mmCIF file of N, CA and C in Angstrom:
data_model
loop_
_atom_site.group_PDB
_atom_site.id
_atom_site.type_symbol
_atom_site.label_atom_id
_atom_site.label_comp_id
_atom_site.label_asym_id
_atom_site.label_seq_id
_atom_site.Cartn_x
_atom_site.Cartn_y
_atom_site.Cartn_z
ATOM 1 N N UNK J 1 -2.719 -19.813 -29.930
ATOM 2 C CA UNK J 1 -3.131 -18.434 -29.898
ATOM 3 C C UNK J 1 -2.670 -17.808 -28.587
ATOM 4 N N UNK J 2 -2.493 -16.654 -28.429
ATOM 5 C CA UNK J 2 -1.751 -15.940 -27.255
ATOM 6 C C UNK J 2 -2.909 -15.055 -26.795
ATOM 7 N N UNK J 3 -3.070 -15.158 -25.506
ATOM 8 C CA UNK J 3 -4.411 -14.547 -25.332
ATOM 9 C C UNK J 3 -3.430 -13.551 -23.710
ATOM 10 N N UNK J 4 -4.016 -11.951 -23.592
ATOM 11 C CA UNK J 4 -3.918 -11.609 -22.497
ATOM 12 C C UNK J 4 -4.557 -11.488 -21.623
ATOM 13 N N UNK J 5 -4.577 -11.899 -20.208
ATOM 14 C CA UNK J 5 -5.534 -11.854 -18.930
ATOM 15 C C UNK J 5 -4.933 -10.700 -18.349
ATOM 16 N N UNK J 6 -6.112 -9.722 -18.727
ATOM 17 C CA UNK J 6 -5.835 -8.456 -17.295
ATOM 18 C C UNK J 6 -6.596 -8.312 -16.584
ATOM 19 N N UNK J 7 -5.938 -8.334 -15.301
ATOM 20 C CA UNK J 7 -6.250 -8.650 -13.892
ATOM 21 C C UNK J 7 -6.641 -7.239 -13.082
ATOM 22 N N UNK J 8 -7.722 -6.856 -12.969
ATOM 23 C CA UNK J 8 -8.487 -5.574 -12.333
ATOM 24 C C UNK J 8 -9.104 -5.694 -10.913
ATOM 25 N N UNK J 9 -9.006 -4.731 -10.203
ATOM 26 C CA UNK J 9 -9.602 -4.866 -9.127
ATOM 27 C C UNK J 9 -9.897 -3.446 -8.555
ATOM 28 N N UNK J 10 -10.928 -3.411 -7.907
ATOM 29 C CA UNK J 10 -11.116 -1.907 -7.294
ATOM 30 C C UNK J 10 -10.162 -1.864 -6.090
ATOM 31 N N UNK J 11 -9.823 -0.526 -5.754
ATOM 32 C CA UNK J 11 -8.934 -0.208 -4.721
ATOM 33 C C UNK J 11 -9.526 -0.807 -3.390
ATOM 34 N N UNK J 12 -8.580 -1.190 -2.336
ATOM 35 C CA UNK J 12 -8.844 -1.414 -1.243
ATOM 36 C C UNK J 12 -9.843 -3.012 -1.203
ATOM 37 N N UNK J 13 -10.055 -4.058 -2.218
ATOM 38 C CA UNK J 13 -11.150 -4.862 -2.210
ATOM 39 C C UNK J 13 -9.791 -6.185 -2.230
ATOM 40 N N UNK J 14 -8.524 -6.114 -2.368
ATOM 41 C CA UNK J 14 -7.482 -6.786 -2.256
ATOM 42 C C UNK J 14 -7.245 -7.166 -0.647
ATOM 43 N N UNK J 15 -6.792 -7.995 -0.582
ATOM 44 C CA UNK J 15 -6.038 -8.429 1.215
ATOM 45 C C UNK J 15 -4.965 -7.013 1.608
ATOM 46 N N UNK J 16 -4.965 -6.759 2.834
ATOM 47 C CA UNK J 16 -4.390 -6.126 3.235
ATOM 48 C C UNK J 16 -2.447 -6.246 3.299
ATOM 49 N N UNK J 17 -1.655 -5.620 2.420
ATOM 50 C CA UNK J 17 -0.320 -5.836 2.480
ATOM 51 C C UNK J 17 0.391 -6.084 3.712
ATOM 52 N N UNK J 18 0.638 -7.170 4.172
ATOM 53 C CA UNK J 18 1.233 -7.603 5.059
ATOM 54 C C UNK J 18 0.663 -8.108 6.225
ATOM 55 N N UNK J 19 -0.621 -8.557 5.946
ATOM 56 C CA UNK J 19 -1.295 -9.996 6.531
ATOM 57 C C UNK J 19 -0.927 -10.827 6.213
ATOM 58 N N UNK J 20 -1.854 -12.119 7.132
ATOM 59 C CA UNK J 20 -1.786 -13.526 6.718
ATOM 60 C C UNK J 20 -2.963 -13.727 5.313
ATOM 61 N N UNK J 21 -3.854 -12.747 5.058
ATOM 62 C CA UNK J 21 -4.854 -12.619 3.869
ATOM 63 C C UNK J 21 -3.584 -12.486 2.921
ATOM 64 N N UNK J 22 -2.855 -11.397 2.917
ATOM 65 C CA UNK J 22 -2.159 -11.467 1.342
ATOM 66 C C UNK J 22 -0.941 -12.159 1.502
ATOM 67 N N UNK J 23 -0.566 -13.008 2.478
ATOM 68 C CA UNK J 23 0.614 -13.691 2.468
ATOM 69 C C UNK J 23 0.106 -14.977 1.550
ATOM 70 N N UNK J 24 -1.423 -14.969 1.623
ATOM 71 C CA UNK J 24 -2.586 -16.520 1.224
ATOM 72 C C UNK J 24 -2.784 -16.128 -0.528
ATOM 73 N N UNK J 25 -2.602 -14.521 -0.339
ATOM 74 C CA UNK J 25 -3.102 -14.499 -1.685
ATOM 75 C C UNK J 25 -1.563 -14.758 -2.803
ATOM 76 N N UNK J 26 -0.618 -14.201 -2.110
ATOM 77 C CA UNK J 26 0.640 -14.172 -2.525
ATOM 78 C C UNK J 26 1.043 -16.101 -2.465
ATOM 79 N N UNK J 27 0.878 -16.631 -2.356
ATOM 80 C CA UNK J 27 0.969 -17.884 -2.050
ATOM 81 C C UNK J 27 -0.061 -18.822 -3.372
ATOM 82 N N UNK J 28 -1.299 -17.895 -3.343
ATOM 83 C CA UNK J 28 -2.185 -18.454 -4.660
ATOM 84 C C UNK J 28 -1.536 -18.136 -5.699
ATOM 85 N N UNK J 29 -0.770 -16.688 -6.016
ATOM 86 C CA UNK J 29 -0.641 -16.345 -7.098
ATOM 87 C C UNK J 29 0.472 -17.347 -7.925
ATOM 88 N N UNK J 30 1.089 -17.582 -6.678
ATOM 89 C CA UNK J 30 2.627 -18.282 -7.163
ATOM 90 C C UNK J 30 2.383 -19.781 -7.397
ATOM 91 N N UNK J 31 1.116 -20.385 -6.750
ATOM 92 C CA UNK J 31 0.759 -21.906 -6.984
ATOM 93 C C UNK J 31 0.381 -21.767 -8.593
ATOM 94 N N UNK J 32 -0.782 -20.911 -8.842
ATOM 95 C CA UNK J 32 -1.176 -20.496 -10.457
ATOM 96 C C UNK J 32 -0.409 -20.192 -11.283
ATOM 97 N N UNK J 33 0.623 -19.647 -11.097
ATOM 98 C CA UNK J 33 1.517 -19.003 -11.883
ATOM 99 C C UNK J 33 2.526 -20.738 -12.631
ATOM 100 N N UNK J 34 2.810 -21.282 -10.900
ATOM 101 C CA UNK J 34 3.221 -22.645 -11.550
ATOM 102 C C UNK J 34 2.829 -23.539 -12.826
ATOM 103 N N UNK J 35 1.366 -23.409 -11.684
ATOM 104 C CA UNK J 35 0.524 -24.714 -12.897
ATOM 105 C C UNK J 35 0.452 -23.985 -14.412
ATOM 106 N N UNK J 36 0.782 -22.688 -14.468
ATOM 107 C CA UNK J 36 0.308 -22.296 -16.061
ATOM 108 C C UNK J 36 1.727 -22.706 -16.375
ATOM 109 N N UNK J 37 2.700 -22.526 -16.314
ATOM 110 C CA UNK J 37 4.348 -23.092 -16.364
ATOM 111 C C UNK J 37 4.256 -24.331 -16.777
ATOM 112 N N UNK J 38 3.445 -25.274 -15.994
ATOM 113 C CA UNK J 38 3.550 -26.700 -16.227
ATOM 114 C C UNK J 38 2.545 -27.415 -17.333
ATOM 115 N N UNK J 39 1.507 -26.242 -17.405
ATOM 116 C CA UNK J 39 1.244 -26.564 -18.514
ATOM 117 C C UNK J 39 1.322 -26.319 -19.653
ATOM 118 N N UNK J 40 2.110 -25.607 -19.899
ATOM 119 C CA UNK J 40 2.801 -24.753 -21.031
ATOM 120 C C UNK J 40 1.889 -23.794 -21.649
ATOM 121 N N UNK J 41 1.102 -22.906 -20.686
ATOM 122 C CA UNK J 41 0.800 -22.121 -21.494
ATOM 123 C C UNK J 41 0.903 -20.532 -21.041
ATOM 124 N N UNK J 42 1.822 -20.952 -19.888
ATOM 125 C CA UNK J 42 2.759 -19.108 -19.646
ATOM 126 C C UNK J 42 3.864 -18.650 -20.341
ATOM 127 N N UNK J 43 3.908 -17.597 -20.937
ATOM 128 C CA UNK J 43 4.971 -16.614 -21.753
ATOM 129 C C UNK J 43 5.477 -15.694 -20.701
ATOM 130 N N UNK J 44 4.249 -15.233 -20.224
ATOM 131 C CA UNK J 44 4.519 -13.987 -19.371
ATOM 132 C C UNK J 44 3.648 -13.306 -18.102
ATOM 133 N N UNK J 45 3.845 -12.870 -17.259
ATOM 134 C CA UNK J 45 3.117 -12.381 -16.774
ATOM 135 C C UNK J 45 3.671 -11.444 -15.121
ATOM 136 N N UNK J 46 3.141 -10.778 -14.734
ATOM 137 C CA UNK J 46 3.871 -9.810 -13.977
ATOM 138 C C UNK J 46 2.651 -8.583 -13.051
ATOM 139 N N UNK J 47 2.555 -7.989 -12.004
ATOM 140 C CA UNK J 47 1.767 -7.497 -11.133
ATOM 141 C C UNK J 47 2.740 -5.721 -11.920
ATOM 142 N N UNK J 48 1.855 -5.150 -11.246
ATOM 143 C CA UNK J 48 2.169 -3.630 -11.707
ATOM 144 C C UNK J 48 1.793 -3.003 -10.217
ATOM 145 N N UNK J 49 2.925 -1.553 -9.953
ATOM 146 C CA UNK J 49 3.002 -1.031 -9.018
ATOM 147 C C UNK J 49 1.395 -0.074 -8.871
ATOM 148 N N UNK J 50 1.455 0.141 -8.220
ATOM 149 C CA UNK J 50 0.656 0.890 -7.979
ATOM 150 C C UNK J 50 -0.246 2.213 -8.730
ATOM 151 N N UNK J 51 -1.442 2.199 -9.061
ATOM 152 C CA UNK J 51 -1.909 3.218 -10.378
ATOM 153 C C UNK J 51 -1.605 4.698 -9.759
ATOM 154 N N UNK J 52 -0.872 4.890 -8.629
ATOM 155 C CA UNK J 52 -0.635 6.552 -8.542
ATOM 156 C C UNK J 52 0.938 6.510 -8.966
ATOM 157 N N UNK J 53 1.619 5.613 -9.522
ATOM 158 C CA UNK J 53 2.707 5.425 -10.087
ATOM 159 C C UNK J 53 2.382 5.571 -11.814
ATOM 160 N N UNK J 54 1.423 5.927 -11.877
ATOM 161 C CA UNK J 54 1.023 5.493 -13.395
ATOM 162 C C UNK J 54 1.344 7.109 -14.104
ATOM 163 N N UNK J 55 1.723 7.041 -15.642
ATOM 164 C CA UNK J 55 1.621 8.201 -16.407
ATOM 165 C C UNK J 55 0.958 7.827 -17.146
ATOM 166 N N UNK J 56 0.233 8.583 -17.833
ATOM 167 C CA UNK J 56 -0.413 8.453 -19.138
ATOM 168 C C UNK J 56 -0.133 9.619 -20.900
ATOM 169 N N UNK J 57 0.059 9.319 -21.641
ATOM 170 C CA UNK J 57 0.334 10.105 -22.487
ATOM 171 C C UNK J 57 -0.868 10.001 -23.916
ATOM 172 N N UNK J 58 -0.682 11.269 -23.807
ATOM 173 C CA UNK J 58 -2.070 11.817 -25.287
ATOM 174 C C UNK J 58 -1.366 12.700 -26.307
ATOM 175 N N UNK J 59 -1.447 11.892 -27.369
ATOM 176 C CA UNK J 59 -0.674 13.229 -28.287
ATOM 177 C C UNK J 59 -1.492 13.938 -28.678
ATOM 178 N N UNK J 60 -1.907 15.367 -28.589
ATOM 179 C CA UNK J 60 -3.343 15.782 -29.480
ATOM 180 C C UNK J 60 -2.504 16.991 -30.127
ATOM 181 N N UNK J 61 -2.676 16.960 -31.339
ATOM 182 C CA UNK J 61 -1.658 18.658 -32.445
ATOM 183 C C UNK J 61 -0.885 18.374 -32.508
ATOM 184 N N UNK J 62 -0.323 17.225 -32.409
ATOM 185 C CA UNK J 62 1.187 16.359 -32.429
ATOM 186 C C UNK J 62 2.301 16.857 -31.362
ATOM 187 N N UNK J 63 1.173 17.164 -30.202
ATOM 188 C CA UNK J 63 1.860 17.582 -28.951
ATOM 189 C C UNK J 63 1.831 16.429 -28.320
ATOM 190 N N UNK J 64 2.397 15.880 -27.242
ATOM 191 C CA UNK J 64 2.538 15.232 -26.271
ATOM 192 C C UNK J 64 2.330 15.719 -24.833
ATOM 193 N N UNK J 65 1.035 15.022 -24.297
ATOM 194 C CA UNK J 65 0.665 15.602 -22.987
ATOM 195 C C UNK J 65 1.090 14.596 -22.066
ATOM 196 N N UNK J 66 1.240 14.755 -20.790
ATOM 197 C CA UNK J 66 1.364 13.459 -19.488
ATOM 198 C C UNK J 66 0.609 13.919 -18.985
ATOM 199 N N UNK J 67 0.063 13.072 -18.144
ATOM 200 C CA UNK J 67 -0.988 13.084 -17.001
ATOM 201 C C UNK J 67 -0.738 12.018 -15.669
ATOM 202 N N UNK J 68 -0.886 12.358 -14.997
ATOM 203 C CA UNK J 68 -0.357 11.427 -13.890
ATOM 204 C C UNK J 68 -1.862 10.666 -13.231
ATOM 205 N N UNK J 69 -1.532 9.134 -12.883
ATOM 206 C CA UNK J 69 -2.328 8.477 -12.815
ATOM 207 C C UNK J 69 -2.989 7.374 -14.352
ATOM 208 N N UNK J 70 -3.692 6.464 -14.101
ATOM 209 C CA UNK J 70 -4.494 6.053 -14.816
ATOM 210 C C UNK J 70 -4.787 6.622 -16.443
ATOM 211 N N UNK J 71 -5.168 6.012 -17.219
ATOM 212 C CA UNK J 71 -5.645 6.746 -18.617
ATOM 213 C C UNK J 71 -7.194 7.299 -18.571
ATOM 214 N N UNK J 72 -7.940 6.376 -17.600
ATOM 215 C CA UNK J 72 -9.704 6.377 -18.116
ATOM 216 C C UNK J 72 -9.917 6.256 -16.389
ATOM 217 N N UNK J 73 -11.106 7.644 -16.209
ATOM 218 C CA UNK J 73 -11.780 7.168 -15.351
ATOM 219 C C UNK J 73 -12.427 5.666 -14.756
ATOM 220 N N UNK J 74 -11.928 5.019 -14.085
ATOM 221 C CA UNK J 74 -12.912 3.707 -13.462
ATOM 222 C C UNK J 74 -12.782 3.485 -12.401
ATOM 223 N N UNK J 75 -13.679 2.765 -12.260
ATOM 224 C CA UNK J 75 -13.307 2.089 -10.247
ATOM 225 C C UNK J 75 -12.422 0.953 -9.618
ATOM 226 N N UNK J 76 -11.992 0.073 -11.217
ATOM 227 C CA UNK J 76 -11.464 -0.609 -11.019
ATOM 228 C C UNK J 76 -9.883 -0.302 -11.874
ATOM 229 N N UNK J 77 -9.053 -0.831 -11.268
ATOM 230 C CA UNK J 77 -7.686 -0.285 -11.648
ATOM 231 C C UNK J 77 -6.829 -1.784 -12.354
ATOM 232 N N UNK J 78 -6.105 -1.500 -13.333
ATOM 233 C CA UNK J 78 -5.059 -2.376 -13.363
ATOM 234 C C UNK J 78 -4.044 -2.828 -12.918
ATOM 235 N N UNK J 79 -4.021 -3.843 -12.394
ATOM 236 C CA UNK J 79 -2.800 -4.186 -11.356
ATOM 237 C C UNK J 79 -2.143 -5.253 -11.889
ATOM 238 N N UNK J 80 -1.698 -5.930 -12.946
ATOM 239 C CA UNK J 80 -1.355 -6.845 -13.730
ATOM 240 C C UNK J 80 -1.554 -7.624 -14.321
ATOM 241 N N UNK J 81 -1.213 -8.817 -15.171
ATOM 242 C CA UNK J 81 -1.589 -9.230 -16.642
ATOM 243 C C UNK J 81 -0.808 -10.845 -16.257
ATOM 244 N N UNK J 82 -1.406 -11.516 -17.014
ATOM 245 C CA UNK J 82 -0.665 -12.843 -17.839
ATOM 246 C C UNK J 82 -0.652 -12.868 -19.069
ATOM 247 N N UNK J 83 0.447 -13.687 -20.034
ATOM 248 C CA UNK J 83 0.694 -13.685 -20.997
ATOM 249 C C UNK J 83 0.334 -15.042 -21.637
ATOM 250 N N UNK J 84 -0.711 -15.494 -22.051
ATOM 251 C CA UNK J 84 -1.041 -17.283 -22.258
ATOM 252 C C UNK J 84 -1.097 -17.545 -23.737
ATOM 253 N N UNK J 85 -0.326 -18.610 -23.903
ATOM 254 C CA UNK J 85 -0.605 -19.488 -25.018
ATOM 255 C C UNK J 85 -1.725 -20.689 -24.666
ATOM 256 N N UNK J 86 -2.966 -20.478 -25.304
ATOM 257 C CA UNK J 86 -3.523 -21.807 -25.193
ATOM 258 C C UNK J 86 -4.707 -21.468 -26.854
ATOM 259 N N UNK J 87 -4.941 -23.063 -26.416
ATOM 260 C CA UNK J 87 -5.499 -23.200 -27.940
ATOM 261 C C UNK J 87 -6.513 -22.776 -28.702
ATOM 262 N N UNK J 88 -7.251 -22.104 -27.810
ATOM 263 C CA UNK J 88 -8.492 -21.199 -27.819
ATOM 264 C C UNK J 88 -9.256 -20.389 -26.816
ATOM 265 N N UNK J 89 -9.989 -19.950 -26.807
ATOM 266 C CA UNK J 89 -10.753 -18.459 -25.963
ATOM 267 C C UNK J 89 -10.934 -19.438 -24.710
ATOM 268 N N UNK J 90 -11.736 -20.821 -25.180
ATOM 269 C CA UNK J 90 -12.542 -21.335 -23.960
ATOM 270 C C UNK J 90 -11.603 -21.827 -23.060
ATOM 271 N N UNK J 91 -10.248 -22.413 -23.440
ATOM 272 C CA UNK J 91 -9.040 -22.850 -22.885
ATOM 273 C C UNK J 91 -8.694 -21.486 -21.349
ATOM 274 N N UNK J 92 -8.509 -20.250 -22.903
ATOM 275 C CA UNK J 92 -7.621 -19.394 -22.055
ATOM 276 C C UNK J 92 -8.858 -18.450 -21.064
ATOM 277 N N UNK J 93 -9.840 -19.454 -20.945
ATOM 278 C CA UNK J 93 -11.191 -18.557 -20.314
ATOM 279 C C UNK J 93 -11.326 -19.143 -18.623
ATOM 280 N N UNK J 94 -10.884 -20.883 -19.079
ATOM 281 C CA UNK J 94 -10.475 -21.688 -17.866
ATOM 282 C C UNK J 94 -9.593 -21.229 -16.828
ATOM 283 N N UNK J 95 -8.371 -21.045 -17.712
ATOM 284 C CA UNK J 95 -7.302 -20.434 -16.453
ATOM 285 C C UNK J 95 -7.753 -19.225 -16.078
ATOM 286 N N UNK J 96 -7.758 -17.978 -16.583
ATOM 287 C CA UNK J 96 -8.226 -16.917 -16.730
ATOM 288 C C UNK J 96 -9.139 -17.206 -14.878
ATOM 289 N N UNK J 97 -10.244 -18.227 -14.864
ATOM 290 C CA UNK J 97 -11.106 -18.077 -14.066
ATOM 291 C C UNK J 97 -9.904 -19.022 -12.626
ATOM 292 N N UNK J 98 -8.780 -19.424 -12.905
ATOM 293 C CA UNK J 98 -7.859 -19.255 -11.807
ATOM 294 C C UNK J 98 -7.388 -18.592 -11.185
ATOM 295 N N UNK J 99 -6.996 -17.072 -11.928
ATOM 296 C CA UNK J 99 -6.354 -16.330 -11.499
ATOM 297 C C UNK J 99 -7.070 -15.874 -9.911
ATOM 298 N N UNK J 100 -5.854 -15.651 -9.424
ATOM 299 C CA UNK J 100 -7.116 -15.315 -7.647
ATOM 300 C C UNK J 100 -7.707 -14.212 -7.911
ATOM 301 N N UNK J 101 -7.350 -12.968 -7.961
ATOM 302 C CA UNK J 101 -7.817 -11.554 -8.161
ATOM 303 C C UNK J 101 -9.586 -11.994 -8.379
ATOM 304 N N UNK J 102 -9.733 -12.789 -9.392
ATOM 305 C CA UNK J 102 -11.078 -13.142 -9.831
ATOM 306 C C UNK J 102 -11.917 -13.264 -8.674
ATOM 307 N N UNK J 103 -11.758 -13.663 -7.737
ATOM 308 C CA UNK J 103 -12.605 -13.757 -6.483
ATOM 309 C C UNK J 103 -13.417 -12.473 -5.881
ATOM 310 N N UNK J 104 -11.971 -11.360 -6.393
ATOM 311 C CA UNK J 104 -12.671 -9.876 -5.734
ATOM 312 C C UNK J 104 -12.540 -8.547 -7.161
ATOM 313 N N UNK J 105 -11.931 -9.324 -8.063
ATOM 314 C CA UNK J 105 -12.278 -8.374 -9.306
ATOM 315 C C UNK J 105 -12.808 -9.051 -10.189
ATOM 316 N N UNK J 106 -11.754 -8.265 -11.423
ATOM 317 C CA UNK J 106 -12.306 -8.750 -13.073
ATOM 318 C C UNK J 106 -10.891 -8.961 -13.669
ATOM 319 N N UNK J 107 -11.026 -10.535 -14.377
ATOM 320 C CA UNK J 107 -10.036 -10.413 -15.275
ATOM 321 C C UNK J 107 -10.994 -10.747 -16.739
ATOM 322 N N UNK J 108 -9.973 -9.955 -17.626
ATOM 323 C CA UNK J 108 -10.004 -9.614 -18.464
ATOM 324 C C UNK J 108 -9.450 -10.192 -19.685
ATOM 325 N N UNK J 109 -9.712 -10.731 -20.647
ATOM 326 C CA UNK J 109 -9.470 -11.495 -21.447
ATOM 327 C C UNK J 109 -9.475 -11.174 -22.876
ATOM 328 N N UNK J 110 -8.188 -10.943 -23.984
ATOM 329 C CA UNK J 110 -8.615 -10.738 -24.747
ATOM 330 C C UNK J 110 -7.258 -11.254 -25.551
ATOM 331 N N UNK J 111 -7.649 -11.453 -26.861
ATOM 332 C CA UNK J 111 -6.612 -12.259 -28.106
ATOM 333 C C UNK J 111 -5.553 -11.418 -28.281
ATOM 334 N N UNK J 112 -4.768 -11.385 -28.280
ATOM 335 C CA UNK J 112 -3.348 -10.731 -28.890
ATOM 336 C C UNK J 112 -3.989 -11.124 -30.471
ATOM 337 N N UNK J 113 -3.507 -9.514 -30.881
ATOM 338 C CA UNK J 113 -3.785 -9.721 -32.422
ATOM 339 C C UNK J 113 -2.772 -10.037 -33.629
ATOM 340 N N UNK J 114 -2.632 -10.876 -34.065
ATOM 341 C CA UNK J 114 -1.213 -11.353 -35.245
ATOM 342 C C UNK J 114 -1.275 -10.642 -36.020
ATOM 343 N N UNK J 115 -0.766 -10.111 -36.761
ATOM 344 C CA UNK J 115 -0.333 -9.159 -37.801
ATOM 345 C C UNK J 115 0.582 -10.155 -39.069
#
């Protein structure tokens, strides 16, 4: 089963870009990122720029609106995802609770749906 982990965090609750904090966190991400590699259950996964880089689009009257920023008011923002194959929820609930972000956010967990 392919399950996605999205990785949330409120602004500013991350290590500071270009410390020895996010050189530690940048260093976790890439040890985790391994072990899901080695255990075969990474497809994918990838960090996202920044949410004031973000558009959002609403079609309403079969118009197309943009909006800049985020889709939904929250406090916590999306900042990237993994892509996991593992054999069930409780599997992909394990790694999931690897990801570092988890220490100072929320990841997020949910089934890719088969069609």
């Amino acid at each position: 089963m392919k399950f996605l982990a999205l990785i949330y965090s409120q602004p500013n609750s991350e290590p500071e870009y270009n410390t020895p904090e996010w050189d530690e966190m940048l260093k976790d991400y890439m040890a985790i990122t391994e072990e899901f590699k080695c255990d075969g259950v990474f497809i994918a996964g990838e960090g996202l720029q920044d949410v004031s880089t973000a558009t959002s689009v609403k079609v309403r009257v079969n118009q197309a609106e943009l909006h800049d920023g985020p889709f939904a008011e929250t406090k916590e923002q999306l900042g990237g995802f993994y892509l996991l194959d593992c054999k069930d929820l409780d599997q992909a609930l394990q790694y999931a609770a690897k990801i570092p972000s988890a220490k100072w956010g929320t990841v997020e967990v949910r089934p890719v749906a088969e069609y």
